[in-house]
């Protein structure tokens, strides 16, 4: 999507370790009007799928998922990375390896928040090696919910997570696809 690629060219910063910093509009500082335009694109792509819930993972996915939920008019559920004291009852949990932090954590949601009748759209900021999405897919499978697809703001195709997720039979729509990236040469879009 040209709108997204242009914004990444303008405000994205490539760092060592295959990390694209987009803190000026997507992560830490969120350009709400801009993200709302992108949310409309996800709505256009998934509006006929009967989405009942949007699922993401804390922390950076939450604000984006909430803006995406507005045109769909559905609630957002976010998986927590650990079981907090205010989570009681039965839980769905999946193991996730974090690309940016290099650490392992859980993705946890109460069973009451995802039902087998749900038709779930997964939303996340980045798709790199696919661990975050694999974790969210596992949660949906535990609940018996239907996954209508995933909406990703930036996919780094060369890290192959997208291929794996699609091979699992999950539709993935990415607003910008990066096929190569380095501090020296910058960003190449698919
Ligand atoms: P994956 O689980 O697909 O390997 O990585 C996706 C997760 O790692 C996303 O939730 C995102 O928070 C983080 N991530 C992966 N690559 C990048 C990147 O280049 N920049 C930023 N800001 N986050 C990333």
Tab-separated table of C-alpha atoms and ligand atoms in Angstrom:
chain	number	residue	atom	x	y	z
A	1	UNK	CA	0.000	0.000	0.000
A	2	UNK	CA	1.636	3.199	-1.202
A	3	UNK	CA	0.402	5.309	1.711
A	4	UNK	CA	2.153	3.033	4.194
A	5	UNK	CA	5.330	2.632	2.135
A	6	UNK	CA	5.648	6.418	1.768
A	7	UNK	CA	5.278	6.905	5.518
A	8	UNK	CA	7.900	4.257	6.263
A	9	UNK	CA	10.275	5.930	3.785
A	10	UNK	CA	9.669	9.270	5.509
A	11	UNK	CA	9.698	8.298	9.192
A	12	UNK	CA	11.074	4.752	9.470
A	13	UNK	CA	14.576	4.195	10.812
A	14	UNK	CA	16.465	0.990	10.066
A	15	UNK	CA	18.526	-0.289	12.970
A	16	UNK	CA	21.063	-3.062	13.315
A	17	UNK	CA	19.533	-6.435	14.077
A	18	UNK	CA	16.825	-6.264	11.403
A	19	UNK	CA	14.688	-3.818	13.367
A	20	UNK	CA	12.682	-1.065	11.697
A	21	UNK	CA	11.851	1.726	14.136
A	22	UNK	CA	8.474	3.296	13.467
A	23	UNK	CA	8.050	4.914	16.838
A	24	UNK	CA	7.124	8.267	15.293
A	25	UNK	CA	3.797	7.080	13.889
A	26	UNK	CA	3.018	3.417	14.601
A	27	UNK	CA	4.477	2.353	17.907
A	28	UNK	CA	5.306	4.733	20.715
A	29	UNK	CA	3.775	7.848	19.127
A	30	UNK	CA	0.641	6.812	17.266
A	31	UNK	CA	-0.599	8.967	14.385
A	32	UNK	CA	-4.266	8.297	15.035
A	33	UNK	CA	-5.617	9.876	11.853
A	34	UNK	CA	-3.114	8.006	9.716
A	35	UNK	CA	-3.704	4.656	11.436
A	36	UNK	CA	-7.452	5.190	11.082
A	37	UNK	CA	-6.976	5.434	7.308
A	38	UNK	CA	-5.052	2.159	7.376
A	39	UNK	CA	-7.800	0.607	9.500
A	40	UNK	CA	-10.223	1.418	6.675
A	41	UNK	CA	-8.057	-0.668	4.347
A	42	UNK	CA	-8.272	-3.672	6.677
A	43	UNK	CA	-12.019	-3.087	6.823
A	44	UNK	CA	-12.225	-3.077	3.020
A	45	UNK	CA	-10.293	-6.362	2.903
A	46	UNK	CA	-12.206	-8.183	5.662
A	47	UNK	CA	-15.639	-6.515	5.802
A	48	UNK	CA	-17.470	-9.497	4.292
A	49	UNK	CA	-15.956	-12.051	6.690
A	50	UNK	CA	-18.367	-11.573	9.592
A	51	UNK	CA	-15.630	-10.538	12.024
A	52	UNK	CA	-16.876	-10.645	15.641
A	53	UNK	CA	-13.624	-9.956	17.465
A	54	UNK	CA	-10.160	-8.549	16.921
A	55	UNK	CA	-7.294	-10.282	18.704
A	56	UNK	CA	-3.832	-8.848	19.271
A	57	UNK	CA	-0.973	-9.099	21.761
A	58	UNK	CA	0.297	-6.496	24.215
A	59	UNK	CA	1.745	-3.958	24.109
A	60	UNK	CA	2.227	-2.316	20.726
A	61	UNK	CA	-0.660	-4.139	19.070
A	62	UNK	CA	-3.302	-2.753	21.408
A	63	UNK	CA	-3.667	0.837	20.192
A	64	UNK	CA	-3.559	-0.267	16.556
A	65	UNK	CA	-6.117	-3.013	17.094
A	66	UNK	CA	-8.478	-0.569	18.817
A	67	UNK	CA	-8.360	1.788	15.827
A	68	UNK	CA	-8.919	-1.165	13.473
A	69	UNK	CA	-11.915	-2.275	15.539
A	70	UNK	CA	-13.772	1.010	14.988
A	71	UNK	CA	-14.955	0.395	11.397
A	72	UNK	CA	-15.780	-3.242	12.238
A	73	UNK	CA	-17.700	-2.220	15.367
A	74	UNK	CA	-16.350	-5.210	17.328
A	75	UNK	CA	-14.436	-5.603	20.605
A	76	UNK	CA	-10.680	-6.010	20.880
A	77	UNK	CA	-9.118	-8.722	23.012
A	78	UNK	CA	-5.415	-8.539	23.708
A	79	UNK	CA	-3.315	-11.424	24.947
A	80	UNK	CA	-1.238	-10.587	27.992
A	81	UNK	CA	2.365	-11.696	28.107
A	82	UNK	CA	2.037	-13.122	31.599
A	83	UNK	CA	-0.793	-14.182	33.863
A	84	UNK	CA	-1.604	-11.128	35.988
A	85	UNK	CA	-3.323	-11.209	39.383
A	86	UNK	CA	-6.586	-9.871	37.995
A	87	UNK	CA	-6.910	-12.816	35.592
A	88	UNK	CA	-8.884	-15.587	37.179
A	89	UNK	CA	-10.600	-18.725	35.941
A	90	UNK	CA	-9.615	-20.867	32.994
A	91	UNK	CA	-7.057	-19.488	30.570
A	92	UNK	CA	-5.876	-20.171	27.056
A	93	UNK	CA	-2.094	-19.856	26.868
A	94	UNK	CA	0.551	-20.195	24.197
A	95	UNK	CA	4.316	-19.888	24.215
A	96	UNK	CA	5.838	-16.990	22.178
A	97	UNK	CA	9.418	-16.028	21.406
A	98	UNK	CA	9.807	-12.245	21.086
A	99	UNK	CA	11.720	-11.099	17.998
A	100	UNK	CA	12.557	-7.636	19.328
A	101	UNK	CA	13.431	-8.605	22.894
A	102	UNK	CA	14.971	-12.005	22.220
A	103	UNK	CA	13.049	-13.418	25.192
A	104	UNK	CA	10.319	-16.025	25.664
A	105	UNK	CA	6.939	-15.232	27.131
A	106	UNK	CA	3.377	-16.464	27.184
A	107	UNK	CA	0.309	-15.142	25.373
A	108	UNK	CA	-2.598	-15.522	27.769
A	109	UNK	CA	-6.323	-14.755	27.607
A	110	UNK	CA	-9.252	-15.812	29.779
A	111	UNK	CA	-11.373	-18.528	28.147
A	112	UNK	CA	-14.430	-16.316	28.598
A	113	UNK	CA	-13.092	-13.832	26.006
A	114	UNK	CA	-12.921	-16.138	23.002
A	115	UNK	CA	-15.740	-18.493	22.014
A	116	UNK	CA	-16.076	-21.115	19.334
A	117	UNK	CA	-18.715	-18.918	17.640
A	118	UNK	CA	-16.202	-16.087	17.240
A	119	UNK	CA	-14.813	-15.098	13.861
A	120	UNK	CA	-11.473	-13.539	14.681
A	121	UNK	CA	-9.304	-11.027	12.846
A	122	UNK	CA	-5.722	-11.009	14.151
A	123	UNK	CA	-3.968	-7.641	14.126
A	124	UNK	CA	-0.308	-6.901	14.805
A	125	UNK	CA	2.156	-4.152	13.967
A	126	UNK	CA	4.914	-6.367	12.488
A	127	UNK	CA	5.214	-9.827	11.020
A	128	UNK	CA	8.812	-11.009	11.136
A	129	UNK	CA	9.419	-14.666	12.033
A	130	UNK	CA	5.758	-15.215	12.817
A	131	UNK	CA	6.023	-16.147	16.490
A	132	UNK	CA	3.484	-13.588	17.717
A	133	UNK	CA	0.895	-14.647	15.123
A	134	UNK	CA	1.543	-18.348	15.741
A	135	UNK	CA	0.773	-17.691	19.414
A	136	UNK	CA	-2.477	-15.872	18.607
A	137	UNK	CA	-3.508	-18.612	16.171
A	138	UNK	CA	-2.891	-21.202	18.905
A	139	UNK	CA	-5.185	-19.287	21.274
A	140	UNK	CA	-7.962	-19.243	18.651
A	141	UNK	CA	-7.500	-22.948	18.002
A	142	UNK	CA	-7.713	-23.703	21.727
A	143	UNK	CA	-11.014	-21.789	21.804
A	144	UNK	CA	-12.289	-23.453	18.631
A	145	UNK	CA	-12.831	-19.978	17.128
A	146	UNK	CA	-12.635	-19.316	13.384
A	147	UNK	CA	-9.689	-17.227	12.196
A	148	UNK	CA	-10.794	-15.088	9.251
A	149	UNK	CA	-7.253	-13.809	8.738
A	150	UNK	CA	-4.534	-11.513	9.930
A	151	UNK	CA	-3.964	-7.822	9.291
A	152	UNK	CA	-0.352	-6.773	9.595
A	153	UNK	CA	0.948	-3.234	9.196
A	154	UNK	CA	4.504	-4.206	8.180
A	155	UNK	CA	5.650	-7.628	6.982
A	156	UNK	CA	9.351	-8.339	6.562
A	157	UNK	CA	8.945	-11.069	3.970
A	158	UNK	CA	12.598	-12.098	4.064
A	159	UNK	CA	12.152	-13.311	7.666
A	160	UNK	CA	9.663	-15.874	6.325
A	161	UNK	CA	7.094	-15.780	9.120
A	162	UNK	CA	4.420	-14.789	6.602
A	163	UNK	CA	5.132	-17.884	4.491
A	164	UNK	CA	4.696	-20.089	7.567
A	165	UNK	CA	1.456	-18.461	8.653
A	166	UNK	CA	0.003	-18.689	5.132
A	167	UNK	CA	1.120	-22.340	4.976
A	168	UNK	CA	-1.018	-22.896	8.076
A	169	UNK	CA	-3.957	-21.834	5.930
A	170	UNK	CA	-4.388	-18.386	7.453
A	171	UNK	CA	-5.011	-15.440	5.137
A	172	UNK	CA	-2.463	-12.675	5.788
A	173	UNK	CA	-2.904	-9.120	4.487
A	174	UNK	CA	0.074	-6.808	4.988
A	175	UNK	CA	-0.028	-3.079	4.246
A	176	UNK	CA	3.701	-2.868	3.532
A	177	UNK	CA	5.965	-5.753	2.583
A	178	UNK	CA	9.708	-5.333	2.998
A	179	UNK	CA	11.821	-7.766	0.993
A	180	UNK	CA	15.209	-6.475	2.152
A	181	UNK	CA	16.444	-4.035	4.743
A	182	UNK	CA	19.817	-2.882	6.030
A	183	UNK	CA	21.322	0.177	7.663
A	184	UNK	CA	23.631	0.624	4.665
A	185	UNK	CA	21.146	0.122	1.823
A	186	UNK	CA	17.847	1.135	3.415
A	187	UNK	CA	14.514	-0.502	2.672
A	188	UNK	CA	13.346	-2.417	-0.388
A	189	UNK	CA	9.620	-3.015	-0.705
A	190	UNK	CA	8.152	-6.047	-2.484
B	1	LIG	P1	7.516	-12.142	14.946
B	1	LIG	O1	6.807	-12.724	16.143
B	1	LIG	O2	6.677	-12.194	13.698
B	1	LIG	O3	8.889	-12.664	14.762
B	1	LIG	O4	7.712	-10.601	15.289
B	1	LIG	C1	6.595	-9.776	15.422
B	1	LIG	C2	6.640	-9.012	16.699
B	1	LIG	O5	7.951	-8.517	16.968
B	1	LIG	C3	5.730	-7.813	16.571
B	1	LIG	O6	4.695	-7.946	17.529
B	1	LIG	C4	6.597	-6.606	16.851
B	1	LIG	O7	6.248	-6.034	18.075
B	1	LIG	C5	8.005	-7.121	16.917
B	1	LIG	N1	8.824	-6.754	15.730
B	1	LIG	C6	9.334	-7.603	14.811
B	1	LIG	N2	10.096	-6.968	13.929
B	1	LIG	C7	10.063	-5.670	14.253
B	1	LIG	C8	10.660	-4.491	13.688
B	1	LIG	O8	11.400	-4.509	12.696
B	1	LIG	N3	10.374	-3.322	14.309
B	1	LIG	C9	9.565	-3.238	15.406
B	1	LIG	N4	9.336	-2.020	15.917
B	1	LIG	N5	8.998	-4.336	15.969
B	1	LIG	C10	9.236	-5.541	15.404
